[in-house]
mmCIF file of C-alpha atoms in Angstrom:
data_model
loop_
_atom_site.group_PDB
_atom_site.id
_atom_site.type_symbol
_atom_site.label_atom_id
_atom_site.label_comp_id
_atom_site.label_asym_id
_atom_site.label_seq_id
_atom_site.Cartn_x
_atom_site.Cartn_y
_atom_site.Cartn_z
ATOM 1 C CA GLU A 1 202.421 67.189 18.130
ATOM 2 C CA PRO A 2 202.956 63.411 17.961
ATOM 3 C CA GLU A 3 200.113 61.301 19.336
ATOM 4 C CA VAL A 4 199.465 57.791 20.516
ATOM 5 C CA THR A 5 196.471 56.495 18.580
ATOM 6 C CA GLN A 6 194.097 53.868 19.914
ATOM 7 C CA THR A 7 191.357 51.983 18.104
ATOM 8 C CA PRO A 8 188.528 51.387 18.522
ATOM 9 C CA SER A 9 187.400 54.166 20.826
ATOM 10 C CA HIS A 10 184.626 51.953 22.162
ATOM 11 C CA GLN A 11 184.311 48.178 22.039
ATOM 12 C CA VAL A 12 181.336 46.183 23.246
ATOM 13 C CA THR A 13 181.811 42.450 23.596
ATOM 14 C CA GLN A 14 180.019 39.498 25.097
ATOM 15 C CA MET A 15 181.443 37.777 28.143
ATOM 16 C CA GLY A 16 183.790 34.986 27.143
ATOM 17 C CA GLN A 17 184.731 36.534 23.819
ATOM 18 C CA GLU A 18 188.241 37.538 22.824
ATOM 19 C CA VAL A 19 189.033 41.181 22.168
ATOM 20 C CA ILE A 20 192.063 42.900 20.696
ATOM 21 C CA LEU A 21 192.727 46.519 21.504
ATOM 22 C CA ARG A 22 195.027 48.321 19.129
ATOM 23 C CA CYS A 23 197.514 51.106 19.601
ATOM 24 C CA VAL A 24 199.910 52.970 17.342
ATOM 25 C CA PRO A 25 202.656 54.421 19.562
ATOM 26 C CA ILE A 26 204.705 57.484 18.664
ATOM 27 C CA SER A 27 207.058 56.438 15.892
ATOM 28 C CA ASN A 28 210.436 56.990 17.580
ATOM 29 C CA HIS A 29 209.345 55.583 20.936
ATOM 30 C CA LEU A 30 210.742 52.245 22.012
ATOM 31 C CA TYR A 31 208.849 51.530 25.240
ATOM 32 C CA PHE A 32 205.158 50.709 25.280
ATOM 33 C CA TYR A 33 202.612 50.338 28.043
ATOM 34 C CA TRP A 34 199.036 49.398 28.770
ATOM 35 C CA TYR A 35 197.090 50.845 31.679
ATOM 36 C CA ARG A 36 193.456 50.470 32.561
ATOM 37 C CA GLN A 37 190.939 52.574 34.468
ATOM 38 C CA ILE A 38 187.765 51.077 35.834
ATOM 39 C CA LEU A 39 184.990 53.670 35.899
ATOM 40 C CA GLY A 40 185.500 56.134 38.728
ATOM 41 C CA GLN A 41 188.730 54.554 39.896
ATOM 42 C CA LYS A 42 192.385 55.319 39.458
ATOM 43 C CA VAL A 43 194.537 54.419 36.505
ATOM 44 C CA GLU A 44 196.305 51.072 37.029
ATOM 45 C CA PHE A 45 199.422 49.706 35.383
ATOM 46 C CA LEU A 46 199.044 46.495 33.386
ATOM 47 C CA VAL A 47 202.221 45.860 31.417
ATOM 48 C CA SER A 48 205.295 47.420 29.869
ATOM 49 C CA PHE A 49 206.962 46.162 26.696
ATOM 50 C CA TYR A 50 210.364 46.718 25.140
ATOM 51 C CA ASN A 51 212.377 44.988 22.449
ATOM 52 C CA ASN A 52 209.567 42.571 21.719
ATOM 53 C CA GLU A 53 209.198 41.300 25.228
ATOM 54 C CA ILE A 54 207.409 42.165 28.439
ATOM 55 C CA SER A 55 209.541 44.255 30.809
ATOM 56 C CA GLU A 56 207.160 44.398 33.750
ATOM 57 C CA LYS A 57 203.623 43.329 34.472
ATOM 58 C CA SER A 58 201.211 43.807 37.330
ATOM 59 C CA GLU A 59 199.098 41.285 39.196
ATOM 60 C CA ILE A 60 196.170 42.316 37.020
ATOM 61 C CA PHE A 61 197.974 41.093 33.897
ATOM 62 C CA ASP A 62 197.185 37.406 34.278
ATOM 63 C CA ASP A 63 197.151 34.597 31.727
ATOM 64 C CA GLN A 64 194.091 35.914 29.943
ATOM 65 C CA PHE A 65 196.049 38.988 28.833
ATOM 66 C CA SER A 66 198.754 39.133 26.200
ATOM 67 C CA VAL A 67 200.551 41.856 24.282
ATOM 68 C CA GLU A 68 202.143 41.852 20.881
ATOM 69 C CA ARG A 69 203.900 44.124 18.473
ATOM 70 C CA PRO A 70 202.798 42.420 15.258
ATOM 71 C CA ASP A 71 204.538 44.890 12.961
ATOM 72 C CA GLY A 72 206.633 48.027 13.114
ATOM 73 C CA SER A 73 203.824 50.333 14.093
ATOM 74 C CA ASN A 74 201.106 48.539 16.070
ATOM 75 C CA PHE A 75 201.030 47.435 19.692
ATOM 76 C CA THR A 76 198.084 45.277 20.760
ATOM 77 C CA LEU A 77 196.483 44.073 23.962
ATOM 78 C CA LYS A 78 194.517 40.834 23.734
ATOM 79 C CA ILE A 79 192.054 39.635 26.328
ATOM 80 C CA ARG A 80 191.323 35.991 25.602
ATOM 81 C CA SER A 81 188.069 35.375 27.443
ATOM 82 C CA THR A 82 186.545 38.594 28.666
ATOM 83 C CA LYS A 83 184.830 38.882 32.025
ATOM 84 C CA LEU A 84 182.375 41.510 33.213
ATOM 85 C CA GLU A 85 185.053 42.961 35.456
ATOM 86 C CA ASP A 86 187.277 43.636 32.450
ATOM 87 C CA SER A 87 184.995 46.524 31.550
ATOM 88 C CA ALA A 88 187.185 49.606 31.775
ATOM 89 C CA MET A 89 189.043 52.255 29.808
ATOM 90 C CA TYR A 90 192.281 50.837 28.454
ATOM 91 C CA PHE A 91 195.064 53.323 27.806
ATOM 92 C CA CYS A 92 198.117 52.718 25.711
ATOM 93 C CA ALA A 93 201.224 54.824 26.317
ATOM 94 C CA SER A 94 204.683 55.055 24.850
ATOM 95 C CA SER A 95 207.988 56.631 25.806
ATOM 96 C CA GLU A 96 211.317 57.221 24.134
ATOM 97 C CA GLN A 97 213.364 56.149 27.120
ATOM 98 C CA GLN A 98 213.008 53.534 29.840
ATOM 99 C CA THR A 99 211.665 56.055 32.263
ATOM 100 C CA SER A 100 208.263 57.425 33.068
ATOM 101 C CA TYR A 101 209.553 60.814 31.891
ATOM 102 C CA GLY A 102 208.093 61.604 28.535
ATOM 103 C CA TYR A 103 205.170 59.173 28.663
ATOM 104 C CA THR A 104 202.443 59.972 26.159
ATOM 105 C CA PHE A 105 199.045 58.406 26.648
ATOM 106 C CA GLY A 106 196.467 57.656 23.994
ATOM 107 C CA SER A 107 192.832 58.641 24.365
ATOM 108 C CA GLY A 108 191.854 55.130 25.371
ATOM 109 C CA THR A 109 189.488 52.375 24.345
ATOM 110 C CA ARG A 110 186.353 51.960 26.413
ATOM 111 C CA LEU A 111 185.711 48.228 26.717
ATOM 112 C CA THR A 112 182.248 47.165 27.793
ATOM 113 C CA VAL A 113 181.691 43.487 28.510
ATOM 114 C CA VAL A 114 178.038 42.439 28.564
ATOM 115 C CA GLY B 1 194.244 47.398 51.056
ATOM 116 C CA GLU B 2 193.233 50.784 49.894
ATOM 117 C CA SER B 3 189.571 51.228 49.121
ATOM 118 C CA VAL B 4 188.465 53.252 46.166
ATOM 119 C CA GLY B 5 184.947 54.170 45.284
ATOM 120 C CA LEU B 6 183.019 55.923 42.623
ATOM 121 C CA HIS B 7 183.169 59.331 44.299
ATOM 122 C CA LEU B 8 186.201 61.483 43.748
ATOM 123 C CA PRO B 9 187.204 64.300 46.065
ATOM 124 C CA THR B 10 185.991 67.478 44.421
ATOM 125 C CA LEU B 11 187.389 70.987 44.535
ATOM 126 C CA SER B 12 185.043 73.727 43.373
ATOM 127 C CA VAL B 13 186.487 77.158 42.652
ATOM 128 C CA GLN B 14 185.511 80.353 40.910
ATOM 129 C CA GLU B 15 187.207 81.420 37.712
ATOM 130 C CA GLY B 16 190.271 83.473 38.555
ATOM 131 C CA ASP B 17 190.859 81.832 41.919
ATOM 132 C CA ASN B 18 194.002 79.881 42.676
ATOM 133 C CA SER B 19 193.501 76.126 43.103
ATOM 134 C CA ILE B 20 195.511 73.729 45.213
ATOM 135 C CA ILE B 21 195.165 69.991 44.682
ATOM 136 C CA ASN B 22 196.858 67.639 47.111
ATOM 137 C CA CYS B 23 198.164 64.124 46.843
ATOM 138 C CA ALA B 24 199.727 61.687 49.288
ATOM 139 C CA TYR B 25 202.075 59.188 47.697
ATOM 140 C CA SER B 26 202.938 55.798 49.051
ATOM 141 C CA ASN B 27 206.498 54.816 48.191
ATOM 142 C CA SER B 28 209.307 56.673 49.929
ATOM 143 C CA ALA B 29 211.715 55.275 47.299
ATOM 144 C CA SER B 30 209.889 56.977 44.416
ATOM 145 C CA ASP B 31 212.141 59.489 42.747
ATOM 146 C CA TYR B 32 209.931 61.049 40.104
ATOM 147 C CA PHE B 33 206.438 62.463 40.270
ATOM 148 C CA ILE B 34 204.019 63.690 37.654
ATOM 149 C CA TRP B 35 200.706 65.516 37.644
ATOM 150 C CA TYR B 36 198.239 64.538 34.950
ATOM 151 C CA LYS B 37 195.008 66.155 33.831
ATOM 152 C CA GLN B 38 192.239 63.938 32.537
ATOM 153 C CA GLU B 39 189.246 65.347 30.739
ATOM 154 C CA SER B 40 186.130 63.281 30.230
ATOM 155 C CA GLY B 41 186.653 60.500 27.693
ATOM 156 C CA LYS B 42 190.342 61.257 27.205
ATOM 157 C CA GLY B 43 193.642 59.865 28.343
ATOM 158 C CA PRO B 44 195.856 61.400 31.030
ATOM 159 C CA GLN B 45 197.618 64.522 29.806
ATOM 160 C CA PHE B 46 200.985 65.533 31.252
ATOM 161 C CA ILE B 47 200.953 68.814 33.187
ATOM 162 C CA ILE B 48 204.163 69.049 35.179
ATOM 163 C CA ASP B 49 206.722 66.800 36.807
ATOM 164 C CA ILE B 50 209.275 66.968 39.597
ATOM 165 C CA ARG B 51 212.220 64.855 40.661
ATOM 166 C CA SER B 52 212.843 63.928 44.265
ATOM 167 C CA ASN B 53 215.941 66.125 44.500
ATOM 168 C CA MET B 54 213.709 69.189 44.145
ATOM 169 C CA ASP B 55 210.954 70.557 46.349
ATOM 170 C CA LYS B 56 209.359 73.001 43.950
ATOM 171 C CA ARG B 57 208.981 73.356 40.214
ATOM 172 C CA GLN B 58 207.071 75.961 38.261
ATOM 173 C CA GLY B 59 205.476 75.862 34.876
ATOM 174 C CA GLN B 60 203.055 78.107 33.086
ATOM 175 C CA ARG B 61 200.326 78.875 35.673
ATOM 176 C CA VAL B 62 201.166 75.643 37.530
ATOM 177 C CA THR B 63 203.489 74.885 40.408
ATOM 178 C CA VAL B 64 204.261 71.523 41.952
ATOM 179 C CA LEU B 65 205.479 71.241 45.530
ATOM 180 C CA LEU B 66 207.065 68.099 46.939
ATOM 181 C CA ASN B 67 207.411 67.354 50.637
ATOM 182 C CA LYS B 68 209.330 64.110 50.969
ATOM 183 C CA THR B 69 209.201 64.152 54.754
ATOM 184 C CA VAL B 70 205.466 63.569 54.769
ATOM 185 C CA LYS B 71 205.241 62.062 51.271
ATOM 186 C CA HIS B 72 203.019 64.830 50.006
ATOM 187 C CA LEU B 73 202.680 66.410 46.602
ATOM 188 C CA SER B 74 200.593 69.414 45.641
ATOM 189 C CA LEU B 75 199.604 71.096 42.402
ATOM 190 C CA GLN B 76 198.870 74.790 42.417
ATOM 191 C CA ILE B 77 197.010 76.313 39.496
ATOM 192 C CA ALA B 78 197.048 80.092 39.299
ATOM 193 C CA ALA B 79 194.109 82.065 37.920
ATOM 194 C CA THR B 80 192.030 78.950 37.346
ATOM 195 C CA GLN B 81 189.991 78.933 34.140
ATOM 196 C CA PRO B 82 186.882 76.931 33.141
ATOM 197 C CA GLY B 83 189.097 74.946 30.768
ATOM 198 C CA ASP B 84 191.005 73.680 33.797
ATOM 199 C CA SER B 85 187.948 71.677 34.874
ATOM 200 C CA ALA B 86 189.015 68.036 34.834
ATOM 201 C CA VAL B 87 190.196 65.219 37.072
ATOM 202 C CA TYR B 88 193.779 65.647 38.268
ATOM 203 C CA PHE B 89 195.956 62.674 39.170
ATOM 204 C CA CYS B 90 199.334 62.534 40.748
ATOM 205 C CA ALA B 91 201.571 59.632 39.757
ATOM 206 C CA GLU B 92 204.828 58.312 41.148
ATOM 207 C CA ASN B 93 207.550 56.376 39.433
ATOM 208 C CA SER B 94 207.567 53.097 41.282
ATOM 209 C CA GLY B 95 209.931 50.901 39.285
ATOM 210 C CA TYR B 96 211.681 51.097 35.939
ATOM 211 C CA SER B 97 209.121 53.036 33.949
ATOM 212 C CA THR B 98 205.960 52.019 35.821
ATOM 213 C CA LEU B 99 203.663 54.710 37.146
ATOM 214 C CA THR B 100 201.467 54.348 40.207
ATOM 215 C CA PHE B 101 198.542 56.738 40.091
ATOM 216 C CA GLY B 102 196.718 58.357 42.973
ATOM 217 C CA LYS B 103 192.943 58.427 43.306
ATOM 218 C CA GLY B 104 192.354 61.718 41.561
ATOM 219 C CA THR B 105 190.647 64.979 42.414
ATOM 220 C CA MET B 106 187.908 66.534 40.343
ATOM 221 C CA LEU B 107 188.371 70.275 39.805
ATOM 222 C CA LEU B 108 185.226 72.212 38.934
ATOM 223 C CA VAL B 109 185.690 75.804 37.840
ATOM 224 C CA SER B 110 182.659 78.062 37.739
ATOM 225 C CA PRO B 111 182.643 81.084 35.426
#
């Protein structure tokens, strides 16, 4: 069964540092997403991406966040200057169509900012 | 705004029992709903979905019920097994392809 792959599984970084979280979506999917989940809380939408541009973004996705599809297989989330409150699980997802039907989530990257 | 804390509602059942997990959604314009299962350290895993033109949908051992009048969604798991222990989230389609997740319910199944 096709999977969304995320690396690393756990990232520890110092406050103020830049981090890049990486995702390899399912190969025939065209729509890509990042969600995050602060420990013990619900999963929250960050951003959706299609055709090399952002389709939608939430209030959480401020100027310190950016996304990129640097090549034909990777989809990255960059946090420019991490804050303690950025500590969370970050989930990448992809879908074949522009609909939440058929979303597949990756296993996530646990980001810990110290 | 809505407050969320570190403590999830928890449903504890015995193996073999039927489980019912409830969810209240927020947007009356949502037209698609999904139940996800999340095991510790993993991403949300699709269980079953339902569109707003339906009020019931059945899968293997799972049934989703939708009551649009009161904006309520439920997940029924028949003959619950220890492997069903996880956190269960409902999610609603709230715009294009964006999902809005509920708070989650922890299901604990005792052998």
